[in-house]
Coordinates of C-alpha atoms in Angstrom, one line a residue:
Chain A
X1 CA 23.0 14.9 29.1
X2 CA 23.7 13.8 25.4
X3 CA 22.9 15.9 22.4
X4 CA 22.0 12.8 20.1
X5 CA 21.1 9.9 22.2
X6 CA 18.4 10.8 24.6
X7 CA 18.1 9.1 28.2
X8 CA 15.2 6.7 28.7
X9 CA 12.3 7.5 31.0
X10 CA 10.7 4.6 32.6
X11 CA 9.0 5.0 35.9
X12 CA 7.8 1.4 36.6
X13 CA 9.5 -0.1 39.4
X14 CA 11.5 3.1 40.1
X15 CA 11.6 5.2 43.3
X16 CA 10.2 8.6 42.5
X17 CA 10.6 11.5 45.2
X18 CA 8.1 14.1 44.6
X19 CA 8.4 17.5 46.5
X20 CA 5.2 19.3 46.7
X21 CA 3.5 16.0 46.0
X22 CA 0.3 16.8 47.7
X23 CA -1.3 19.2 45.6
X24 CA -1.3 20.7 42.0
X25 CA 1.3 19.5 39.4
X26 CA 3.1 17.3 42.0
X27 CA -0.2 15.5 43.0
X28 CA -1.0 14.9 39.4
X29 CA 2.4 13.7 38.6
X30 CA 2.4 11.1 41.5
X31 CA -1.0 9.7 40.4
X32 CA 0.3 9.0 36.9
X33 CA 3.8 7.8 38.3
X34 CA 1.6 5.4 40.6
X35 CA -0.2 4.1 37.6
X36 CA 2.9 3.4 35.7
X37 CA 4.0 1.2 38.7
X38 CA 6.4 3.5 40.5
X39 CA 7.2 3.7 44.0
X40 CA 6.5 7.1 45.3
X41 CA 7.5 9.3 48.2
X42 CA 5.7 12.6 48.8
X43 CA 7.4 15.2 50.6
X44 CA 5.4 18.4 51.7
X45 CA 4.9 20.4 54.7
X46 CA 0.9 19.7 55.5
X47 CA 0.7 16.1 57.2
X48 CA -3.1 15.9 56.9
X49 CA -3.3 16.7 53.0
X50 CA -0.1 14.7 52.4
X51 CA -1.5 11.4 54.1
X52 CA -4.7 11.8 52.4
X53 CA -3.0 11.7 49.0
X54 CA -1.0 8.8 50.1
X55 CA -4.4 7.0 50.7
X56 CA -5.9 8.0 47.3
X57 CA -2.6 6.8 45.7
X58 CA -2.7 3.4 47.4
X59 CA -6.2 2.9 46.3
X60 CA -4.8 3.1 42.7
X61 CA -1.7 1.3 43.3
X62 CA -0.7 -2.5 43.4
X63 CA 0.2 -3.8 46.7
X64 CA 4.0 -4.1 46.1
X65 CA 4.2 -0.5 45.4
X66 CA 5.7 1.6 48.3
X67 CA 3.9 5.0 48.8
X68 CA 4.9 7.1 51.6
X69 CA 4.5 10.6 52.9
X70 CA 7.4 12.7 54.7
X71 CA 6.5 15.9 56.2
X72 CA 9.2 18.4 55.9
X73 CA 10.1 22.1 55.6
X74 CA 12.3 22.1 52.5
X75 CA 13.4 25.6 52.6
X76 CA 15.6 24.3 55.4
X77 CA 18.7 22.2 54.3
X78 CA 18.9 20.1 57.2
X79 CA 15.1 19.3 57.0
X80 CA 15.8 18.5 53.0
X81 CA 18.6 16.3 53.6
X82 CA 16.8 14.4 56.6
X83 CA 13.5 14.0 54.5
X84 CA 15.7 12.4 51.8
X85 CA 17.5 10.0 54.0
X86 CA 14.2 9.0 55.5
X87 CA 12.9 8.3 52.1
X88 CA 16.1 6.4 51.4
X89 CA 15.9 3.9 54.4
X90 CA 12.4 2.8 53.1
X91 CA 14.1 1.6 50.1
X92 CA 17.0 -0.5 51.2
X93 CA 19.3 2.5 51.6
X94 CA 19.2 3.3 48.0
X95 CA 19.0 6.8 46.7
X96 CA 15.7 7.8 44.8
X97 CA 15.9 7.0 41.0
X98 CA 13.9 10.3 39.8
X99 CA 13.7 13.3 42.0
X100 CA 10.8 15.5 41.0
X101 CA 10.9 19.2 42.8
X102 CA 7.6 20.3 42.3
X103 CA 7.1 22.3 45.6
X104 CA 6.8 26.1 45.5
X105 CA 4.5 29.1 45.5
X106 CA 4.1 32.4 43.8
X107 CA 2.9 35.7 45.2
X108 CA 3.0 38.3 42.3
X109 CA 3.2 42.0 43.6
X110 CA 4.5 45.2 42.9
X111 CA 8.1 45.8 43.9
X112 CA 7.3 48.9 45.8
X113 CA 4.7 47.1 47.7
X114 CA 6.7 44.4 48.7
X115 CA 8.8 44.1 51.8
X116 CA 12.3 42.8 51.8
X117 CA 10.9 39.9 54.1
X118 CA 8.4 39.1 51.3
X119 CA 11.2 39.3 48.5
X120 CA 13.2 37.0 50.7
X121 CA 10.4 34.3 51.4
X122 CA 9.4 34.6 47.9
X123 CA 12.7 33.7 46.8
X124 CA 13.2 30.8 49.4
X125 CA 9.7 29.2 48.4
X126 CA 10.7 29.1 44.7
X127 CA 14.5 28.5 44.7
X128 CA 16.0 26.8 48.1
X129 CA 12.8 24.8 48.3
X130 CA 14.2 23.0 45.5
X131 CA 18.0 23.5 45.5
X132 CA 18.8 21.8 49.0
X133 CA 16.7 18.8 48.1
X134 CA 18.8 18.7 44.6
X135 CA 22.1 18.9 46.6
X136 CA 21.0 16.2 48.9
X137 CA 20.0 13.9 46.2
X138 CA 23.0 14.4 44.1
X139 CA 25.4 13.9 47.0
X140 CA 23.7 10.5 47.7
X141 CA 23.2 9.3 44.1
X142 CA 26.9 10.0 43.3
X143 CA 28.1 8.3 46.5
X144 CA 26.1 5.4 45.7
X145 CA 27.5 5.3 42.2
X146 CA 24.1 5.1 41.0
X147 CA 22.4 7.0 38.2
X148 CA 19.3 9.2 38.4
X149 CA 17.1 11.9 37.1
X150 CA 16.6 15.6 38.9
X151 CA 13.7 17.3 37.4
X152 CA 13.3 20.9 38.3
X153 CA 10.2 22.9 37.9
X154 CA 10.9 26.7 36.7
X155 CA 8.1 28.6 35.0
X156 CA 7.7 30.7 31.7
X157 CA 8.9 33.6 34.1
X158 CA 12.2 31.5 34.5
X159 CA 12.7 32.7 30.8
X160 CA 11.3 36.3 30.7
X161 CA 9.8 38.5 33.2
X162 CA 7.7 41.5 33.3
X163 CA 6.0 43.9 35.8
X164 CA 4.6 42.1 38.7
X165 CA 7.1 39.4 39.1
X166 CA 10.2 40.9 40.6
X167 CA 9.8 38.6 43.8
X168 CA 9.1 35.5 41.7
X169 CA 11.3 35.6 38.7
X170 CA 14.6 35.8 40.5
X171 CA 13.8 32.4 41.9
X172 CA 12.6 30.8 38.7
X173 CA 15.7 32.4 36.7
X174 CA 18.0 30.9 39.3
X175 CA 16.7 27.5 39.1
X176 CA 17.4 27.8 35.4
X177 CA 21.0 28.8 36.3
X178 CA 21.2 25.7 38.7
X179 CA 20.0 23.4 35.9
X180 CA 22.3 24.9 33.3
X181 CA 25.2 24.3 35.4
X182 CA 24.3 20.9 36.7
X183 CA 23.3 19.7 33.1
X184 CA 26.8 20.3 32.1
X185 CA 28.6 19.0 35.5
X186 CA 26.4 15.9 35.9
X187 CA 27.7 14.4 32.7
X188 CA 30.6 13.6 35.1
X189 CA 28.3 11.5 37.2
X190 CA 25.6 10.2 34.9
X191 CA 22.9 12.2 36.3
X192 CA 20.2 13.6 33.7
X193 CA 19.0 17.0 34.6
X194 CA 15.6 18.2 33.3
X195 CA 13.7 21.4 33.8
X196 CA 10.0 22.0 33.4
X197 CA 9.0 25.6 32.2
X198 CA 5.1 25.7 32.5
X199 CA 3.3 28.7 31.5
X200 CA 0.4 28.3 34.1
X201 CA -1.2 25.7 36.0
X202 CA -4.7 25.6 37.7
X203 CA -3.5 24.6 40.9
X204 CA -4.5 25.9 44.4
X205 CA -1.3 27.7 44.2
X206 CA -2.7 29.6 41.1
X207 CA -5.7 30.8 43.0
X208 CA -3.5 32.2 45.8
X209 CA -1.1 33.8 43.3
X210 CA -4.2 35.8 41.7
X211 CA -5.3 37.2 45.0
X212 CA -2.1 39.7 45.1
X213 CA -1.4 39.9 41.4
X214 CA -1.4 43.6 40.1
X215 CA -4.0 44.5 37.5
X216 CA -1.2 45.0 35.1
X217 CA 0.1 41.8 35.3
X218 CA -3.1 40.3 34.8
X219 CA -3.9 42.4 31.7
X220 CA -0.5 41.0 30.2
X221 CA -1.4 37.6 30.9
X222 CA -4.9 38.0 29.7
X223 CA -4.6 35.9 26.5
X224 CA -2.9 33.0 28.7
X225 CA -4.7 29.7 29.2
X226 CA -3.5 27.9 32.2
X227 CA -3.6 24.1 32.3
X228 CA -5.2 21.5 34.6
X229 CA -2.6 20.0 36.6
X230 CA -3.1 16.6 34.8
X231 CA -2.5 18.3 31.5
X232 CA 0.5 20.0 32.7
X233 CA 2.0 16.8 34.1
X234 CA 1.4 15.0 31.1
X235 CA 3.5 17.7 29.1
X236 CA 6.1 17.3 31.6
X237 CA 6.2 13.5 31.2
X238 CA 6.2 13.5 27.5
X239 CA 9.2 15.8 27.5
X240 CA 11.0 13.2 29.9
X241 CA 10.2 10.3 27.6
X242 CA 11.7 12.3 24.6
X243 CA 14.7 13.1 26.6
X244 CA 14.1 16.8 26.5
X245 CA 16.2 19.0 28.7
X246 CA 14.0 22.0 29.0
X247 CA 10.4 20.9 28.8
X248 CA 7.4 23.5 28.0
X249 CA 3.7 22.9 27.6
X250 CA 3.0 25.6 24.9
X251 CA 4.2 27.2 21.7
X252 CA 4.4 30.6 23.1
X253 CA 6.9 29.2 25.9
X254 CA 8.6 27.4 22.8
X255 CA 9.4 30.8 21.0
X256 CA 10.4 32.4 24.1
X257 CA 12.8 29.6 25.1
X258 CA 14.7 29.7 21.7
X259 CA 15.5 33.2 22.6
X260 CA 16.3 32.6 26.4
X261 CA 18.0 29.1 26.8
X262 CA 21.6 30.2 25.7
X263 CA 21.8 27.5 23.2
X264 CA 21.2 24.1 25.4
X265 CA 20.5 20.9 23.7
X266 CA 17.4 21.4 21.4
X267 CA 14.4 19.4 21.8
X268 CA 13.4 18.9 18.1
X269 CA 16.0 20.4 15.6
X270 CA 13.4 21.1 13.0
X271 CA 11.0 22.6 15.3
X272 CA 13.4 24.6 17.1
X273 CA 14.8 26.1 14.2
X274 CA 11.5 27.0 13.0
X275 CA 10.7 28.4 16.5
X276 CA 13.9 30.5 16.4
X277 CA 12.9 32.1 13.1
X278 CA 9.6 33.0 14.4
X279 CA 10.9 34.3 17.8
X280 CA 13.2 36.4 15.9
X281 CA 10.2 38.6 15.4
X282 CA 7.7 37.6 17.6
X283 CA 9.4 37.8 21.0
X284 CA 10.6 41.4 20.6
X285 CA 6.9 42.2 19.4
X286 CA 5.4 40.7 22.3
X287 CA 7.9 42.7 24.5
X288 CA 7.1 45.8 23.0
X289 CA 3.5 45.2 23.5
X290 CA 4.1 44.2 27.1
X291 CA 5.9 47.6 27.6
X292 CA 3.0 49.3 26.1
X293 CA 0.7 47.9 28.5
X294 CA 2.8 49.0 31.3
X295 CA 3.4 52.5 30.1
X296 CA -0.8 52.7 29.5
X297 CA -1.2 51.9 33.2
X298 CA 1.3 54.4 34.4
X299 CA -1.0 57.1 35.4
X300 CA -3.4 55.0 37.3
X301 CA -0.7 53.3 39.1
X302 CA 0.8 56.6 40.1
X303 CA -2.9 58.0 41.2
X304 CA -3.4 54.8 43.4
X305 CA 0.1 55.6 45.3
X306 CA -1.1 59.2 45.7
X307 CA -4.5 57.9 47.1
X308 CA -2.7 55.8 49.6
X309 CA -0.1 58.5 50.6
X310 CA 2.7 56.6 49.2
X311 CA 4.6 59.5 48.1
X312 CA 4.5 61.5 51.5
X313 CA 5.5 58.6 53.5
X314 CA 9.0 58.7 55.1
X315 CA 11.6 57.3 52.9
Chain E
X1 CA 12.9 51.8 29.5
X2 CA 12.0 53.0 26.0
X3 CA 12.5 51.0 22.6
X4 CA 13.4 53.9 20.3
X5 CA 14.4 56.9 22.5
X6 CA 17.2 56.1 24.8
X7 CA 17.8 57.7 28.4
X8 CA 20.8 59.9 29.0
X9 CA 23.6 59.3 31.0
X10 CA 25.5 62.3 32.3
X11 CA 27.2 61.8 35.8
X12 CA 28.3 65.3 36.3
X13 CA 27.0 66.7 39.4
X14 CA 25.0 63.4 40.0
X15 CA 25.0 61.7 43.3
X16 CA 26.6 58.0 42.2
X17 CA 26.0 55.3 44.8
X18 CA 28.5 52.5 44.2
X19 CA 28.6 49.3 46.2
X20 CA 31.6 47.3 46.0
X21 CA 33.4 50.7 45.0
X22 CA 36.7 49.9 47.0
X23 CA 38.0 47.5 44.3
X24 CA 37.9 46.0 41.0
X25 CA 35.3 47.1 38.8
X26 CA 33.5 49.3 41.2
X27 CA 37.0 51.3 42.1
X28 CA 37.7 51.8 38.4
X29 CA 34.0 53.1 37.7
X30 CA 34.4 55.1 41.0
X31 CA 37.6 57.1 39.4
X32 CA 35.8 57.5 36.2
X33 CA 32.7 59.1 37.9
X34 CA 34.8 61.3 39.8
X35 CA 36.8 62.4 36.7
X36 CA 33.4 63.4 35.2
X37 CA 32.6 65.6 38.0
X38 CA 30.1 63.1 39.8
X39 CA 29.7 62.9 43.8
X40 CA 30.4 59.5 44.8
X41 CA 29.5 57.4 47.9
X42 CA 31.2 54.1 48.2
X43 CA 29.8 51.4 50.1
X44 CA 31.9 48.2 51.2
X45 CA 32.6 46.0 54.0
X46 CA 36.2 46.8 54.5
X47 CA 36.7 50.4 56.2
X48 CA 40.5 50.5 55.8
X49 CA 40.3 49.9 52.1
X50 CA 37.3 52.1 51.6
X51 CA 38.9 55.1 53.3
X52 CA 41.9 54.9 51.3
X53 CA 39.9 54.8 48.1
X54 CA 38.4 57.9 49.1
X55 CA 41.5 59.7 49.7
X56 CA 42.7 58.5 46.4
X57 CA 39.4 60.0 44.8
X58 CA 39.6 63.3 46.7
X59 CA 43.0 64.0 45.1
X60 CA 41.6 63.8 41.5
X61 CA 38.3 65.3 42.5
X62 CA 37.5 69.3 42.7
X63 CA 36.7 70.6 46.2
X64 CA 32.8 70.9 45.5
X65 CA 32.5 67.0 45.0
X66 CA 31.1 65.2 47.9
X67 CA 33.1 61.9 48.1
X68 CA 32.5 59.5 51.0
X69 CA 32.7 56.1 52.4
X70 CA 30.0 54.0 54.4
X71 CA 30.9 50.5 55.6
X72 CA 28.0 48.2 55.6
X73 CA 27.2 44.4 55.3
X74 CA 25.1 44.6 52.1
X75 CA 23.8 41.0 52.5
X76 CA 21.8 42.3 55.3
X77 CA 18.5 44.1 54.3
X78 CA 18.4 46.6 57.1
X79 CA 22.3 47.5 56.8
X80 CA 21.6 47.9 53.1
X81 CA 18.7 50.3 53.7
X82 CA 20.7 52.0 56.7
X83 CA 23.6 52.6 54.3
X84 CA 21.5 54.2 51.7
X85 CA 19.7 56.5 54.1
X86 CA 23.2 57.7 55.4
X87 CA 24.1 58.5 51.9
X88 CA 21.0 60.3 51.4
X89 CA 21.5 62.4 54.4
X90 CA 24.6 63.6 53.1
X91 CA 23.0 65.2 50.0
X92 CA 20.2 67.1 51.5
X93 CA 18.0 64.0 51.8
X94 CA 17.7 63.1 48.3
X95 CA 17.9 59.8 47.0
X96 CA 20.9 59.0 44.8
X97 CA 20.8 59.7 40.9
X98 CA 22.6 56.7 39.8
X99 CA 23.0 53.4 41.9
X100 CA 25.7 51.0 40.8
X101 CA 25.5 47.5 42.4
X102 CA 29.1 46.3 41.9
X103 CA 29.6 44.3 45.2
X104 CA 29.7 40.5 44.8
X105 CA 32.1 37.7 44.7
X106 CA 32.6 34.3 42.7
X107 CA 34.0 31.0 44.4
X108 CA 33.5 28.2 41.6
X109 CA 33.7 24.7 42.9
X110 CA 32.2 21.6 42.0
X111 CA 28.7 21.0 43.3
X112 CA 29.3 17.8 45.1
X113 CA 32.4 19.4 46.8
X114 CA 30.2 22.5 48.0
X115 CA 28.5 22.5 51.2
X116 CA 24.8 23.7 51.6
X117 CA 26.2 26.7 53.5
X118 CA 28.7 27.6 50.7
X119 CA 25.7 27.3 48.2
X120 CA 23.9 29.9 50.3
X121 CA 26.8 32.2 50.9
X122 CA 27.6 32.1 47.2
X123 CA 24.0 33.3 46.3
X124 CA 23.9 35.7 48.9
X125 CA 27.3 37.2 48.2
X126 CA 26.0 37.7 44.6
X127 CA 22.1 38.4 44.7
X128 CA 21.0 39.6 48.0
X129 CA 24.4 42.0 48.2
X130 CA 22.7 44.0 45.4
X131 CA 18.9 43.2 45.8
X132 CA 18.4 44.7 49.2
X133 CA 20.2 48.1 47.9
X134 CA 18.0 48.0 44.7
X135 CA 14.9 47.7 47.0
X136 CA 16.0 50.5 49.3
X137 CA 17.1 52.8 46.5
X138 CA 13.9 52.2 44.4
X139 CA 11.6 53.0 47.5
X140 CA 13.5 56.3 48.0
X141 CA 13.3 57.4 44.4
X142 CA 9.8 56.5 44.2
X143 CA 8.8 58.2 47.3
X144 CA 10.6 61.3 46.4
X145 CA 9.0 61.2 43.0
X146 CA 12.6 61.5 41.5
X147 CA 14.2 59.7 38.6
X148 CA 17.2 57.6 38.6
X149 CA 19.1 54.7 37.2
X150 CA 19.9 51.5 38.7
X151 CA 22.6 49.6 37.2
X152 CA 23.1 45.8 38.1
X153 CA 26.1 43.7 37.5
X154 CA 25.5 40.2 36.5
X155 CA 28.0 38.4 34.3
X156 CA 28.3 36.1 31.3
X157 CA 27.4 33.3 33.9
X158 CA 24.0 35.1 34.3
X159 CA 23.3 34.1 30.6
X160 CA 24.9 30.6 30.4
X161 CA 26.4 28.1 32.7
X162 CA 28.6 25.1 32.8
X163 CA 30.2 22.7 35.1
X164 CA 31.9 24.6 37.9
X165 CA 29.3 27.3 38.3
X166 CA 26.4 25.7 40.3
X167 CA 27.0 27.8 43.2
X168 CA 27.4 31.2 41.3
X169 CA 24.9 31.2 38.1
X170 CA 21.9 31.0 40.3
X171 CA 22.7 34.2 41.7
X172 CA 23.9 36.0 38.5
X173 CA 20.7 34.5 36.5
X174 CA 18.5 35.6 39.3
X175 CA 20.0 39.1 39.1
X176 CA 18.8 39.0 35.3
X177 CA 15.5 38.0 36.5
X178 CA 15.3 40.8 39.0
X179 CA 16.3 43.5 36.2
X180 CA 14.0 42.0 33.7
X181 CA 11.0 42.3 36.0
X182 CA 12.3 45.8 37.3
X183 CA 13.1 47.1 33.7
X184 CA 9.2 46.5 32.8
X185 CA 7.6 47.6 36.1
X186 CA 10.0 50.8 36.6
X187 CA 8.4 52.3 33.5
X188 CA 5.6 53.2 35.6
X189 CA 8.3 55.2 37.9
X190 CA 10.6 56.6 35.4
X191 CA 13.6 54.7 36.7
X192 CA 16.0 53.2 34.3
X193 CA 17.2 49.8 34.6
X194 CA 20.6 48.4 33.3
X195 CA 22.6 45.3 33.8
X196 CA 26.0 44.7 33.1
X197 CA 27.0 41.2 31.8
X198 CA 31.0 41.3 31.8
X199 CA 32.9 38.3 30.7
X200 CA 35.9 38.3 33.1
X201 CA 37.5 41.0 35.0
X202 CA 40.9 41.0 36.3
X203 CA 40.1 42.2 39.8
X204 CA 41.3 40.9 43.2
X205 CA 37.9 38.7 43.1
X206 CA 39.2 37.1 39.9
X207 CA 42.1 35.9 41.6
X208 CA 40.6 34.4 44.5
X209 CA 37.9 32.8 42.2
X210 CA 40.9 30.9 40.4
X211 CA 41.9 29.5 44.0
X212 CA 38.8 27.1 43.9
X213 CA 38.1 26.7 40.1
X214 CA 37.9 23.0 38.9
X215 CA 40.4 22.2 36.2
X216 CA 37.5 21.4 33.8
X217 CA 36.2 24.9 34.3
X218 CA 39.5 26.4 33.8
X219 CA 39.8 24.4 30.4
X220 CA 36.5 25.6 29.1
X221 CA 37.4 29.1 29.8
X222 CA 40.9 29.0 28.3
X223 CA 40.3 31.1 25.4
X224 CA 38.7 34.0 27.4
X225 CA 40.6 37.2 27.8
X226 CA 39.6 38.9 31.0
X227 CA 39.5 42.8 31.1
X228 CA 41.4 45.3 33.2
X229 CA 38.8 46.8 35.5
X230 CA 39.2 50.2 33.9
X231 CA 38.5 48.6 30.4
X232 CA 35.4 46.8 31.9
X233 CA 34.2 50.0 33.3
X234 CA 34.7 51.9 30.1
X235 CA 32.5 49.1 28.3
X236 CA 29.9 49.7 31.1
X237 CA 29.9 53.4 30.7
X238 CA 29.9 53.4 27.2
X239 CA 26.6 51.0 27.1
X240 CA 25.1 53.5 29.7
X241 CA 25.8 56.4 27.5
X242 CA 24.2 54.6 24.3
X243 CA 21.2 53.6 26.7
X244 CA 21.6 49.9 26.3
X245 CA 19.6 47.8 28.8
X246 CA 22.1 44.8 28.7
X247 CA 25.6 45.8 28.5
X248 CA 28.4 43.4 27.4
X249 CA 32.2 43.8 27.0
X250 CA 32.9 41.3 24.3
X251 CA 31.5 39.7 21.0
X252 CA 31.3 36.1 22.5
X253 CA 29.0 37.6 25.2
X254 CA 26.7 39.5 22.6
X255 CA 26.3 36.1 20.6
X256 CA 25.1 34.4 23.8
X257 CA 23.0 37.5 24.6
X258 CA 20.9 37.2 21.8
X259 CA 20.1 33.4 22.5
X260 CA 19.4 34.4 26.2
X261 CA 17.7 37.6 26.7
X262 CA 14.1 36.8 25.9
X263 CA 13.9 39.5 23.4
X264 CA 14.4 42.5 25.8
X265 CA 15.0 45.8 23.8
X266 CA 17.9 45.2 21.6
X267 CA 21.0 47.4 21.6
X268 CA 22.0 47.9 18.0
X269 CA 19.1 46.5 15.9
X270 CA 21.4 45.9 12.8
X271 CA 24.3 44.4 14.9
X272 CA 21.9 42.4 17.0
X273 CA 20.1 41.0 14.1
X274 CA 23.7 39.8 12.8
X275 CA 24.6 38.4 16.1
X276 CA 21.2 36.5 16.3
X277 CA 22.0 35.0 12.9
X278 CA 25.5 33.9 13.8
X279 CA 24.6 32.8 17.2
X280 CA 22.0 30.3 15.8
X281 CA 24.8 28.3 14.8
X282 CA 27.9 29.4 17.0
X283 CA 26.1 29.2 20.5
X284 CA 24.9 25.5 20.2
X285 CA 28.5 24.8 18.8
X286 CA 30.1 26.1 21.9
X287 CA 27.7 24.1 23.8
X288 CA 28.6 21.0 22.4
X289 CA 32.2 21.8 22.6
X290 CA 31.7 22.4 26.4
X291 CA 29.8 19.3 26.8
X292 CA 32.6 17.3 25.0
X293 CA 35.3 19.0 27.4
X294 CA 33.3 17.8 30.4
X295 CA 32.7 14.3 29.0
X296 CA 36.7 14.0 28.3
X297 CA 37.1 14.8 32.0
X298 CA 34.9 12.3 33.5
X299 CA 37.4 9.6 34.0
X300 CA 39.9 11.9 35.6
X301 CA 37.1 13.3 37.8
X302 CA 35.9 10.0 38.9
X303 CA 39.2 8.8 39.8
X304 CA 39.9 11.8 42.0
X305 CA 36.8 11.2 44.0
X306 CA 37.8 7.7 44.4
X307 CA 41.3 8.8 45.6
X308 CA 39.8 10.9 48.2
X309 CA 37.2 8.1 49.4
X310 CA 34.2 9.9 48.3
X311 CA 32.3 6.9 47.0
X312 CA 32.7 5.2 50.4
X313 CA 31.8 7.9 52.6
X314 CA 28.4 7.9 54.4
X315 CA 25.6 9.3 52.5

């Protein structure tokens, strides 16, 4: 992705491949893409929900738009590749133009309350659920000597992390690591890489997330205002239209971005310089306050562990 | 980890558990720890190499120092937990004091030349090889109501990434995500978290890494000067002695650190402010130069792919 000329974003007539397109951000994005005249392939696990969304999308589409659903377990590399091949076959064998990786979930929990299995599932459901699709898509696009866009969805928790996100942040950081490597490497193959870093989306996933979230994590996040999926999707598409590499949906994330992105191409040079100046003070202060909240909770957490007999259990 | 008071580092008499302790950074670290009077448990896969290092260490240790080797496949959660339990049983059932996660490997390659299996192995050998040990160690330390230190080893490539590191950086970023979450959460349990971000170590792993590294990756790194394992270990221990959370071994990494660490506790406030100021210009300039190198290589890489018939192969 270039530093001065920005890549164009124009969904009309494009084949958009959207993982996790049957709910939340993915679904909101599909609606917007269909309204703009794109062909949309939704990939998700739940066939019933997926087919229903296809019906909803067809109702707002023109008859020449191809809108389909493919059921796949995207944590598996073979299923991920097969789903992409199936979608390609519906479009004269041509690889998708835009690949949006929206599938994923979050289950925040204290590290000592998690099992190794939960750590692994948490990671797979954030990282591999997208990485295998990215791999299959890039193979196809390069082999066909086409251009394309890969859009990953990370999170505020892909820049910064704190108590409660030990099973979630590794995957979100890893997505950013993948995107940073590919942004550079895909210059070789004319593929644009983008990564969305939303702060919080009022999706079905967000409700599930809140069920396991420790009290201290809630407390740290209490000033946050999660966005409706439609609003979040709008931020994502605005960023794509402007050609941004790392796309955010609020100013707090922009401040953290400037202290976390290792100098990748800036969005708006003037605003980013301002954010960097403010973040020099604001971000460490936010960190100190967060650590302070954790420290305040120490006694309560230790009392809770005592109550459930954690300290006396076998190691 | 506190912002103003720094945790003490004093290996004498401590039980240090070192994964990957049979070669490279891990081995150099073990030598230093033994010289300082620590008890050392080495965990690695290769029994022959491990037993040999134990003999070398015993030759420089005093008779009361307990120095042992445990063979384990640390990518597996059960083996990781079993190895830790075995080490604990040699020390009256007490969890280790310091856990150094030095195991890992790097196999840089172009993304399109890698297989999904190589992506997964690359990730497991960087992230899970440490994460399962961290999990088992923290469970033990908290259950026994002891204090301790967990030291992760990431890389410069855990802050920033570029062409060639798509299968390596995700794991190194993920380790930083885990460390960032745990630095905050382990305030609750008095466990210090540290993460080492070395730029390059002249280890056996480094030689293996250079076998698969693409020419463009070599070119981007040509100004780097990898350090001898003993020198790198010295930087790590100096950082621990100073109580740093993120420990580096050169100034270039410090510049990138200040643009990548999301405002975690600073090392030296004056120097870090200076680094942040310089990095505001230097890091984006380095990025632009890196992108420029990749762009220059485009024609050659595409010609190579044509030669091997990549474009005509089935998608």
